XYZ file of C-alpha atoms in Angstrom:
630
model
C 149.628 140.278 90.813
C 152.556 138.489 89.560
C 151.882 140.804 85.704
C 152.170 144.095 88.251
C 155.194 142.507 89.859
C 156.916 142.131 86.314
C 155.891 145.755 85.118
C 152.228 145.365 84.014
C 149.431 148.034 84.735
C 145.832 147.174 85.694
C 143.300 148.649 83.363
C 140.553 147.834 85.315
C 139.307 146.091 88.596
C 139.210 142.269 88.949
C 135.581 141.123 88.750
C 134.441 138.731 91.222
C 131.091 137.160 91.565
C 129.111 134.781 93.947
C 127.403 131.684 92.858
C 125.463 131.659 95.347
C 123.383 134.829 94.762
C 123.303 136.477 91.780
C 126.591 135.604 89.776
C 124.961 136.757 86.328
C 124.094 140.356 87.766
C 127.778 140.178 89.509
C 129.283 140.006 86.087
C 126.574 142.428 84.222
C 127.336 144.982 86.731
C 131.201 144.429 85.951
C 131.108 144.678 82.369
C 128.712 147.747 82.512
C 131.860 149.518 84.059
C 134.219 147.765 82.088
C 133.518 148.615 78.935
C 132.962 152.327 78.924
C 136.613 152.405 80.324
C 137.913 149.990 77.638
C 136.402 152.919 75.301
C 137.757 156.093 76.879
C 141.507 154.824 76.877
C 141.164 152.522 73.360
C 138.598 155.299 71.752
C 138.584 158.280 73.604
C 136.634 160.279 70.956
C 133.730 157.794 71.283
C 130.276 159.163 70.597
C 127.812 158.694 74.150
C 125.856 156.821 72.257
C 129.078 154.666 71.597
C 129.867 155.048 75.732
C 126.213 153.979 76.802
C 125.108 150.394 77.084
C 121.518 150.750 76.963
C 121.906 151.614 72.972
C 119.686 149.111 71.011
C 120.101 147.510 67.752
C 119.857 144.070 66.377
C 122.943 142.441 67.460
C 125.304 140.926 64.526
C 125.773 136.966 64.519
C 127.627 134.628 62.347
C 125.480 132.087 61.471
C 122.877 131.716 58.372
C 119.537 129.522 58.487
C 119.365 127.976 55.284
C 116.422 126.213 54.929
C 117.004 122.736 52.877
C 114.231 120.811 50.085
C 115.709 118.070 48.930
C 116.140 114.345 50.170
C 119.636 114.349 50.104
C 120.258 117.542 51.422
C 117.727 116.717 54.630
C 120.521 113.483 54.879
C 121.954 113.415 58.028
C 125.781 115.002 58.374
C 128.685 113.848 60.208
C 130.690 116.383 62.008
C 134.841 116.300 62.549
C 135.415 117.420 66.058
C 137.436 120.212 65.459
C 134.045 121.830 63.479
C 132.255 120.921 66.824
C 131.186 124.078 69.569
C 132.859 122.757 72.737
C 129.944 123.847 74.596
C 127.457 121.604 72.780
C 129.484 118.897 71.680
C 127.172 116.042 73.754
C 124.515 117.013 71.167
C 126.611 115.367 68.733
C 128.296 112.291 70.794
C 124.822 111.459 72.968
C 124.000 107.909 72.293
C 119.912 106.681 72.230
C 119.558 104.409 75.294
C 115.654 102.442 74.959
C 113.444 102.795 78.082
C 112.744 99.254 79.515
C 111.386 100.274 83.142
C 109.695 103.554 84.293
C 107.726 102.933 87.380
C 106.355 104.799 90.363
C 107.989 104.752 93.636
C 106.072 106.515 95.739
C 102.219 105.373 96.998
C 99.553 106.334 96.032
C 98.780 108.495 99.257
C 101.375 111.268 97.968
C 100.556 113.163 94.922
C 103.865 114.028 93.813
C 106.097 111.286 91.806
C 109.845 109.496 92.122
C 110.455 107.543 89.083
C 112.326 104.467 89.140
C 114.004 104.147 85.378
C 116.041 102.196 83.568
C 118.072 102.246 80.633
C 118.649 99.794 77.588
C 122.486 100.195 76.877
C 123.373 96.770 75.992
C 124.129 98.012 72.100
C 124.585 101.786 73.032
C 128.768 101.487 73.366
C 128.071 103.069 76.453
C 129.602 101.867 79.551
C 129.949 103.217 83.066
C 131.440 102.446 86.574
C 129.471 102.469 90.032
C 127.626 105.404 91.062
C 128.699 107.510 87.925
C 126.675 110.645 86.860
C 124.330 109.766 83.697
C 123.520 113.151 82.002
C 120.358 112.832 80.137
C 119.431 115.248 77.219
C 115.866 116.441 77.669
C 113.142 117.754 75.376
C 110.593 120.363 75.502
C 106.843 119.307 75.296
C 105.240 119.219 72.166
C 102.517 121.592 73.084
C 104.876 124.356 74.110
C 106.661 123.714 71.156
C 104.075 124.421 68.360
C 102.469 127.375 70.627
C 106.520 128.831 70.620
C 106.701 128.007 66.522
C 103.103 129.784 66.329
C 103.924 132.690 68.208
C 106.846 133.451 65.967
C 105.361 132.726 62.537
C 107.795 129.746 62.224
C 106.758 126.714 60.133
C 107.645 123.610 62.183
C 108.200 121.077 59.883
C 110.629 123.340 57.930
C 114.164 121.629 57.573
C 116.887 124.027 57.346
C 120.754 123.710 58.157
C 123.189 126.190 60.307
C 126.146 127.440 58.290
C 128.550 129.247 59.879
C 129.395 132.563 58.197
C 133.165 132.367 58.529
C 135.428 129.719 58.490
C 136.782 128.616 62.255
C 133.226 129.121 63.275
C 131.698 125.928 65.188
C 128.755 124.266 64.414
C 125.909 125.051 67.335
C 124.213 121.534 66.950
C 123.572 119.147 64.274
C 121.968 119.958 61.233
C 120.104 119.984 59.154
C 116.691 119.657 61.041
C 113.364 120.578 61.281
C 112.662 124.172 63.053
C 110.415 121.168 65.691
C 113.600 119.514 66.503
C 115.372 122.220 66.914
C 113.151 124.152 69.633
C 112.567 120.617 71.289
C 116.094 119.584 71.707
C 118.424 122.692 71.296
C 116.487 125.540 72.893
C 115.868 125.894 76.521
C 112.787 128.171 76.086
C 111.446 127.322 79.692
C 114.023 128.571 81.596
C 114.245 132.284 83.131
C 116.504 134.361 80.449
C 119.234 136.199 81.392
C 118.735 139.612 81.346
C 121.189 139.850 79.004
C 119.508 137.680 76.815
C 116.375 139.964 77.058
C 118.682 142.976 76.046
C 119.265 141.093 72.525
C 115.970 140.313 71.733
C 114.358 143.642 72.327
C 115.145 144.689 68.833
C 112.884 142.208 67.592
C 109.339 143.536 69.417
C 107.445 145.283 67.547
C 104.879 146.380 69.411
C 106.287 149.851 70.821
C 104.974 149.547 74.022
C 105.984 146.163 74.678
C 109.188 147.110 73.439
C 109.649 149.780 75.629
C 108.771 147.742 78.634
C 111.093 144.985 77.809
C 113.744 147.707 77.150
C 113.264 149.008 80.990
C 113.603 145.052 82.311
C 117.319 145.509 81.022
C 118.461 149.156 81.188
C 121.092 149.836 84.171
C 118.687 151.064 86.303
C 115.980 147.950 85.657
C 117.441 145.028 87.469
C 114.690 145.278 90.497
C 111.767 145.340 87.357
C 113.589 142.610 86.148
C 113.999 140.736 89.337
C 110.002 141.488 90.325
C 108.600 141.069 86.895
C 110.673 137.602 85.744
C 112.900 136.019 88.254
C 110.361 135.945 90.788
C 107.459 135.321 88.688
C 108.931 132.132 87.529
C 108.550 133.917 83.911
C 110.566 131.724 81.279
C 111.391 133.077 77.975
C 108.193 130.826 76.564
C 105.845 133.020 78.049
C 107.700 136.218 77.327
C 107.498 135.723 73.913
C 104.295 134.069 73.634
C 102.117 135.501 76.627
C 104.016 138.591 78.016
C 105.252 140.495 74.951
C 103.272 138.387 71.794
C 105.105 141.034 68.881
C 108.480 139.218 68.330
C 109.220 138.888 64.916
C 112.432 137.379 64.860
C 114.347 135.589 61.921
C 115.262 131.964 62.652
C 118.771 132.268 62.558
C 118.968 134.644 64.911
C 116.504 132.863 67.138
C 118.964 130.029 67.204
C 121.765 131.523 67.899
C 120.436 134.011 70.846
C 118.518 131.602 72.838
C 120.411 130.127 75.305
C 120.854 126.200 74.510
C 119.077 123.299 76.539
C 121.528 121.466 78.538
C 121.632 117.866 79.716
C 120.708 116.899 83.007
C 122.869 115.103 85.429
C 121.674 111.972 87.798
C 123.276 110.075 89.964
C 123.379 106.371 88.152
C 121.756 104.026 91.361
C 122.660 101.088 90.028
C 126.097 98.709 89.985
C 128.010 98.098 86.993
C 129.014 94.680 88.429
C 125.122 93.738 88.785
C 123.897 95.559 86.041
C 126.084 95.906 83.154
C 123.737 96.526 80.330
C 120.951 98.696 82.206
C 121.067 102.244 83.711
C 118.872 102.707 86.598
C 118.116 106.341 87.458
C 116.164 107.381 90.707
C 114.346 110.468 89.081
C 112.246 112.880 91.211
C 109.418 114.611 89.107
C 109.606 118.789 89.882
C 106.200 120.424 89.811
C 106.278 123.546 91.383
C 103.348 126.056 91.786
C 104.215 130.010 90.904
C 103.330 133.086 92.746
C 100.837 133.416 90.013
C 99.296 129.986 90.181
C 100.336 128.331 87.147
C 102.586 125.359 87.245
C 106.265 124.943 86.792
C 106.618 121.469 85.415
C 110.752 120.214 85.525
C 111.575 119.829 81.482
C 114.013 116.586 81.939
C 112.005 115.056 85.028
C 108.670 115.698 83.335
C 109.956 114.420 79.857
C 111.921 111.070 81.351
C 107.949 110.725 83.444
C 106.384 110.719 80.074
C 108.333 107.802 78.294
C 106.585 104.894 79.536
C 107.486 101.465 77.418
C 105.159 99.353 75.919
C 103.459 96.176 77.466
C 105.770 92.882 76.736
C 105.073 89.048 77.178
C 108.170 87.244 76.853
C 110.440 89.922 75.709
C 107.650 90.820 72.692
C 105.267 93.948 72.240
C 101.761 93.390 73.184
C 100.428 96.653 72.048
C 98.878 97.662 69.142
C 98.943 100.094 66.307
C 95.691 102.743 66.625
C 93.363 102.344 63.654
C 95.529 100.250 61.708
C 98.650 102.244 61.970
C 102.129 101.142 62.864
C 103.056 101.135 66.496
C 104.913 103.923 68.051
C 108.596 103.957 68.786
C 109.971 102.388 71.521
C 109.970 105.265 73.871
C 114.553 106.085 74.200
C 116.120 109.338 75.324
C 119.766 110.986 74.627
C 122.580 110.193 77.295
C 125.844 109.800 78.152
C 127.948 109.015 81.160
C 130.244 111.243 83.598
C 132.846 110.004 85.806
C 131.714 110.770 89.447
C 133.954 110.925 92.899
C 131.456 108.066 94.472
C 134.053 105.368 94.775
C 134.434 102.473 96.977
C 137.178 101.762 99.080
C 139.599 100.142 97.093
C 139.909 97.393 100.361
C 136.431 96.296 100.681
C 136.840 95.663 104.350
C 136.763 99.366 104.672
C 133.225 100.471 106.455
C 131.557 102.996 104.453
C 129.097 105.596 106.270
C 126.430 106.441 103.569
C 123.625 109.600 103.919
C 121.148 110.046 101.427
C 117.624 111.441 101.871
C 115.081 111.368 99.175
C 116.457 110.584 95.740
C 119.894 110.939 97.795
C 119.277 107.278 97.983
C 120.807 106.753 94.187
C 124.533 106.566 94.477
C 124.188 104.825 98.041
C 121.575 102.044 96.811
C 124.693 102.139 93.482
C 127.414 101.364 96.242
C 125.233 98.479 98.515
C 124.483 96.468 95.229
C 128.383 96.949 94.820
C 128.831 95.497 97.998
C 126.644 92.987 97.990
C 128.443 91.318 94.679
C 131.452 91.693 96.633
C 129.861 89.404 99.506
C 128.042 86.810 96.733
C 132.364 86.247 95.717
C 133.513 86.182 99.142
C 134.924 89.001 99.363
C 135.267 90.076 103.649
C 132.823 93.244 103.024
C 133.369 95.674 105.890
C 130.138 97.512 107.606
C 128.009 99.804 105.316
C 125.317 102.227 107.537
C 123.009 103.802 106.204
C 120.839 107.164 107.169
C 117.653 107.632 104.860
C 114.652 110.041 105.339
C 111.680 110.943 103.989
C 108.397 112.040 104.426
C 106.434 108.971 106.054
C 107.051 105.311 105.817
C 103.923 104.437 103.913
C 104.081 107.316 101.627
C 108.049 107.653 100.077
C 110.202 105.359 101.334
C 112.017 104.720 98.417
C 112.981 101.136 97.367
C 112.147 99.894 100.974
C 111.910 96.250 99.920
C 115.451 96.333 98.686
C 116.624 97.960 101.697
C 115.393 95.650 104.192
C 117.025 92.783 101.358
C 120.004 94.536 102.090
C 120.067 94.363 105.428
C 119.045 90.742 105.751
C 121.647 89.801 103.195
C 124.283 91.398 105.903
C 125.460 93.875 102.706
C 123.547 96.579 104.849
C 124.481 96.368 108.528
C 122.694 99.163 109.997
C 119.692 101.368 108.814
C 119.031 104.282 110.629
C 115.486 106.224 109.505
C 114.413 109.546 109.720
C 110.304 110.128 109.293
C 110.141 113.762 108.609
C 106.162 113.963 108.600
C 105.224 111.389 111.488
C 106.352 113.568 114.658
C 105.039 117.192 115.724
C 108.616 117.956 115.184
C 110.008 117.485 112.446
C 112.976 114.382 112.158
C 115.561 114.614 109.477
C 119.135 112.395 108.694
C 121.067 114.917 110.732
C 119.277 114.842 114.032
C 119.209 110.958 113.881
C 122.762 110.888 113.248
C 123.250 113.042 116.401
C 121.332 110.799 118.719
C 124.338 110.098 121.445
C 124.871 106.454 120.073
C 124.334 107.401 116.716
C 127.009 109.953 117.465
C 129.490 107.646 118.855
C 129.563 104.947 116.159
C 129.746 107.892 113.604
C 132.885 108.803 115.892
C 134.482 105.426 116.080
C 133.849 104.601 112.380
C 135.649 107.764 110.941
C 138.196 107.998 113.808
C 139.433 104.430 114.507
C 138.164 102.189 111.720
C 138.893 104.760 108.649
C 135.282 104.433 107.388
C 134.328 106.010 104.057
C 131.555 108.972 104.193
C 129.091 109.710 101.082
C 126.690 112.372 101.366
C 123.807 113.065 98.479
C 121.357 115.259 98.917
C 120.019 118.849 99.559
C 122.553 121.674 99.784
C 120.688 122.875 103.107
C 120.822 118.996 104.041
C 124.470 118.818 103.379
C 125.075 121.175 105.472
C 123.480 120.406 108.470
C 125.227 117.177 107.781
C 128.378 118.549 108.112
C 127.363 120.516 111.379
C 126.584 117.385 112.693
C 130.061 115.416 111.839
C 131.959 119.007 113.069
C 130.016 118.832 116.492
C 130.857 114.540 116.721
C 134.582 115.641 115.807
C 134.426 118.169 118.478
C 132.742 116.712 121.279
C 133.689 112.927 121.224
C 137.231 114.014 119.575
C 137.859 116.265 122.658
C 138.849 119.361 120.186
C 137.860 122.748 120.465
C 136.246 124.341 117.545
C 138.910 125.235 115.356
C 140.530 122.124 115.276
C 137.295 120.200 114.596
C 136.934 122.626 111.903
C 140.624 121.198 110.816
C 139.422 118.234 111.254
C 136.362 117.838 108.812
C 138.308 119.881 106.502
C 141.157 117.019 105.924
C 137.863 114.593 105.479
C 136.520 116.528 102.789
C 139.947 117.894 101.378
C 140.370 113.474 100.863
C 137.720 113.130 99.136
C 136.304 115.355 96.572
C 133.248 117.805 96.647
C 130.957 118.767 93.952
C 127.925 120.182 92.579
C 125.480 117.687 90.477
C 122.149 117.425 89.337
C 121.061 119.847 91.233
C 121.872 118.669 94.731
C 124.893 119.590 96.505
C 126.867 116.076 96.305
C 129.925 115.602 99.152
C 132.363 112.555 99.511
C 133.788 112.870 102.573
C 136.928 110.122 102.672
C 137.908 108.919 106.408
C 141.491 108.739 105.498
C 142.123 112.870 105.203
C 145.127 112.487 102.949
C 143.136 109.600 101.278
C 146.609 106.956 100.793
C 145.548 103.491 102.003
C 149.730 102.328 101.056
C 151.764 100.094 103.487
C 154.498 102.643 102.588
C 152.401 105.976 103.685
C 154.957 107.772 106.062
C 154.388 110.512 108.768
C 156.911 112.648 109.661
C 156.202 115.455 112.638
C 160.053 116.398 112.759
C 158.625 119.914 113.234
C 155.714 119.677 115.482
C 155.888 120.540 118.911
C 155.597 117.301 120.860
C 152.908 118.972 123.505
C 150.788 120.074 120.516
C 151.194 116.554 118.593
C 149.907 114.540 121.658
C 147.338 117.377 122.346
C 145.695 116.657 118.833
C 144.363 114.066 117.155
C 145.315 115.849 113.818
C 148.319 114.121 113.644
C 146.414 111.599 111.552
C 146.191 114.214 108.882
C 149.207 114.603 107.980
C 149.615 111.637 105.751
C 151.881 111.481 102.851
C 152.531 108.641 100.412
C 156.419 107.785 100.664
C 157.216 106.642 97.072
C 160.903 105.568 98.113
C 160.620 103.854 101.906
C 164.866 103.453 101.290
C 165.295 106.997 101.228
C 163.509 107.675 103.952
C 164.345 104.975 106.450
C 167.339 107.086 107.773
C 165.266 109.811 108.481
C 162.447 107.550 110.688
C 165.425 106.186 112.547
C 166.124 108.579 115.521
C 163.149 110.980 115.103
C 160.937 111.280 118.110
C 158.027 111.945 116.315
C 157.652 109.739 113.419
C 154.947 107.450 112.342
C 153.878 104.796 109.878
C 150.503 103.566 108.716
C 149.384 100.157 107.965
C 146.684 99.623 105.138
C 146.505 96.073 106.485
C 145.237 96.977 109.613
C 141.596 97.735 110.027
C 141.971 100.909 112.037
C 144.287 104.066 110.849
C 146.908 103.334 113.787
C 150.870 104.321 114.376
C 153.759 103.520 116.032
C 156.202 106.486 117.570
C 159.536 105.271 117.067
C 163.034 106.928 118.077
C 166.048 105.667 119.095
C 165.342 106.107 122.385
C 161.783 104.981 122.996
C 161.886 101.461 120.772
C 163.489 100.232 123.752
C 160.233 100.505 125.964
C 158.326 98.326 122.920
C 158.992 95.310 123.274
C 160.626 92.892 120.826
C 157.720 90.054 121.037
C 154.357 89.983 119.820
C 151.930 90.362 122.570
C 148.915 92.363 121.231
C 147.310 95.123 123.577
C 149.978 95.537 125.644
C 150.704 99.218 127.195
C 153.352 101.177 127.005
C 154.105 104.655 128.074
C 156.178 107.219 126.860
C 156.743 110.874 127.382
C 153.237 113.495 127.296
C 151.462 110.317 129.779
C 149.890 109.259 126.494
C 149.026 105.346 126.503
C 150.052 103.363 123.460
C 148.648 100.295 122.374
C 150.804 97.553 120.850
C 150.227 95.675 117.523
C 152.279 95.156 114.358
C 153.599 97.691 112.073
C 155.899 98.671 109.348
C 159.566 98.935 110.836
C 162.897 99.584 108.475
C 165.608 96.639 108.632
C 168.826 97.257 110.599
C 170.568 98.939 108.565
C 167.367 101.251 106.774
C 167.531 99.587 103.347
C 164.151 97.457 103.231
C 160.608 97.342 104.529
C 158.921 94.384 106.697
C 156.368 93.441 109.292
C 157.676 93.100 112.478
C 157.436 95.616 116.066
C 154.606 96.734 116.815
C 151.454 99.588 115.689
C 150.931 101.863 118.831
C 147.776 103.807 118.842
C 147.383 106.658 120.933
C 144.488 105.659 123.796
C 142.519 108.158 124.766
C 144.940 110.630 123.464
């Protein structure tokens, strides 16, 4: 817009797409139109074969496979940054991290499997913080992989390096390798191709009828094929090459650079730095999923992390054995590194903190109550931490449920509130405990009065109904009507920060909405009706941080409607000052006295933040009002 405003001229529409849906047929659509126009105003005597983008031929890359026979050549390299893809880089920084604990969580009376891991990182020079996000490279099975190599006439074991064609060109992944490593770690050949990615490797099937079939998956007019046929088959590019279509025939450098590259998995670290600063822990829940057509879909990280189980040790040392006289195998390690993540406790500890996590939601929030209790062991005054979990049944997948109730009789966990999904003819889940009427008013009073923290980890469908739940508490115990509980939740979020990770729909909700905790955070309403003010309790959202107090002071002085918080206080509360009205507040100290002033809105007395005579300096004296029942 602000191009048209200085003169520019559209060439063609703005492409939007929804995540949600189907973003990659939002943006194949787009370009479909896009580039036929690019050609008629750029290349207007284009040929239609030019125009049309069904036209196949092997598409041009700039990469060589050159395969590699000598020791030293096979040597390891070491790669600048600037010669590293941005895209792939972690396949280059990733440290190795040893396996010390994989263990079953779940009974034996469920057939599925949580796995409770943790990582060796004590030499790794990797170090995280509480509840940060440990992405974990995976690899492909070994069976997949030699039925894949098969399939296209590859020779496994063959080493070969990827040199870029031009200079400025960025190295994919490290090389050289063996074409095993290379389809085990760098190509995701069990997830379902893009049709676009299809579309580049029809070229390369020989078989015409299979190549004509393929070809109709990814004309224009194909996307419902494609849609019936692979996405909702489950059909990964694995069995398109070596069950669906079995002709490819395509050369190894192309192979590598047209499949789309495996990428790292994200969990939720659910353990504390403080209490465990050499070990990872990672709450991992194994996918296996059954297709429309029967077969299995088995989760590549989940299922590969499941398969690394250590060896036996007695006092720190290996008690198994090499097979037949051979040398032992490897301690089992996988490829990670670690991602800041917006989990983050209250910086004053005697903030409550309102945690939700079903499931494996329980990671970050079992993180944040080993946190907290370290802070108790100092003697640190920990405020309340409550807790919603759910699950199936209590004697089937209640994860860590020793170190819950540990928790709670340590006092680090003050409440825990349980949701059984599979022991009730109806169905029980976090969110309808959490709306029980008392459930609903300590939610209330926590977030409202006391400032507690929120964390929320799990489902996307969970996280919503979540956040029904907290919108219908804001409503109906805030005494708002449904756009301004709406308002409401929205400051709580837009403190915190929301994301997508791991696969589950991850929300920090922060109690304070503009998230400052400072002595010095001011609140000034000089243009809000007064009617409107006292008829909302989103005058707490408004919250800035005042980074100069001195040049403000003048301002609070006189104005009817200003307010100042007090991080020292254990609820969010305010004081309305005005040259006017301090005269109804009295000048001593007498705590929960009442006051009134105009609107009929009851104020509360207790200490506050008050400028000097004179509005030059800060200190503690007056009194912190808090709207009652207002």
């Amino acid at each position: 817009e602000s191009l048209e405003k200085l003169g520019a001229k559209r060439i063609f529409v703005l492409g939007l797409g929804d995540d949600d849906k189907a973003l990659d047929e939002d943006f194949e659509k787009w370009r479909e139109e896009l580039w036929p126009e690019l050609l008629r105003r750029f290349n207007p005597n284009a040929t239609s074969e030019e125009l049309s983008s069904d036209v196949i031929e092997v598409p041009k890359i700039a990469y060589d496979a050159i395969p590699v026979t000598g020791a030293a050549d096979q040597a390891q390299r070491s790669f600048s940054s600037t010669d590293i893809n941005g895209s792939t880089k972690h396949y280059f920084s990733a440290v190795d991290a040893k396996i010390l604990v994989n263990r079953e969580l779940r009974t034996t009376k469920d057939p599925g499997s949580t796995r409770h891991i943790e990582l060796d990182i004590h030499d790794a020079g990797v170090e995280y913080k509480t509840a940060d996000n440990c992405a974990v490279l995976p690899e492909n099975d070994d069976a997949s992989v030699d039925k894949l190599a098969n399939a296209l006439g590859y020779d496994p074991d063959l080493v070969f390096t990827m040199e870029p064609k031009e200079s400025g060109k960025k190295h994919l992944f490290p090389t050289p390798c063996s074409v095993r490593v290379a389809l085990k770690s760098f190509c995701d050949i069990h997830g379902i191709p893009r049709r676009a990615t299809l579309k580049e490797l029809v070229p390369f099937v020989k078989n015409p009828e299979h190549r004509q079939s393929l070809a109709a998956l990814t004309a224009k007019d194909g996307r419902q094929r494609y849609t019936d046929t692979i996405e909702d088959q489950g059909r990964s590019l694995f069995d398109i090459i070596v069950d669906i279509y079995p002709s490819f025939q395509i050369p190894l450098a192309h192979f590598m650079v047209l499949v789309p590259r495996l990428q790292p998995r994200y969990y939720t670290i659910s353990s504390s730095s403080t209490v465990h600063p050499k070990r990872i822990h990672l709450t991992v829940s194994v996918i296996e999923q059954t297709k429309l057509d029967g077969s299995l879909f088995n989760g590549v990280c989940s299922t590969f992390l499941q398969s690394l189980e250590p060896p036996f040790t007695n006092g720190g040392k290996r008690t198994d054995e090499g097979h037949n006289g051979l040398k032992r195998q490897a301690w089992p390690s996988c490829r990670v590194f670690v991602r800041d993540s917006s989990f983050r406790l209250p910086e004053d500890p005697r903030t409550p903190i309102l945690l939700i996590g079903p499931g494996t939601g329980i990671a970050p929030m079992r993180a944040l109550l080993q946190e907290r209790d370290a802070q108790r062991q100092q003697g640190l005054d920990v405020g309340a931490s409550i807790l919603y979990f759910g699950c199936k049944k209590r004697d089937v997948d209640f994860l860590y449920e020793d170190e819950l109730e540990a928790f709670r009789r340590s006092g680090a966990l003050t409440a825990l509130h349980l949701a059984f999904s599979r022991e009730t003819k109806e169905k029980v889940y976090v969110q309808h405990v959490m709306a029980r009427p008392d459930n609903a008013k300590e939610i209330w009073q926590l977030v409202n009065v006391q400032n507690a923290h929120i964390y929320v980890c799990g489902g996307t469908s969970m996280g919503a109904d979540v956040a029904k739940v907290l919108h219908d508490v804001v409503k109906n115990l805030g005494g708002m009507d449904a756009s301004l509980a709406t308002a409401y939740v929205d400051k709580l979020k837009a403190g915190g920060r929301s994301s997508k990770n791991f696969g589950r729909e991850v929300l920090k909700l922060c109690g304070s909405p503009s998230g400052e905790r400072s002595p010095q955070a001011l609140c000034r309403f000089g243009e809000t009706p007064w009617d409107r003010l006292l008829g909302s309790p989103l005058w707490r959202n408004e919250l800035t941080r005042m980074e100069e107090p001195e040049a403000h002071a003048k301002e609070l002085d006189g104005n009817p409607l200003a307010c100042v918080s007090v991080a020292a206080c254990a609820c969010l509360d305010f004081v309305w000052t005005s040259a006017g009205h301090q005269a109804r507040i009295p000048k001593t100290e007498k705590p929960a006295t009442s006051h009134r002033m105009p609107g009929s809105v009851d104020l509360v007395a207790t200490r506050t933040m008050r400028p000097r005579q004179g509005g030059k300096t800060w200190h503690q004296q007056g009194y912190l009002c808090q709207a009652a029942g207002g």
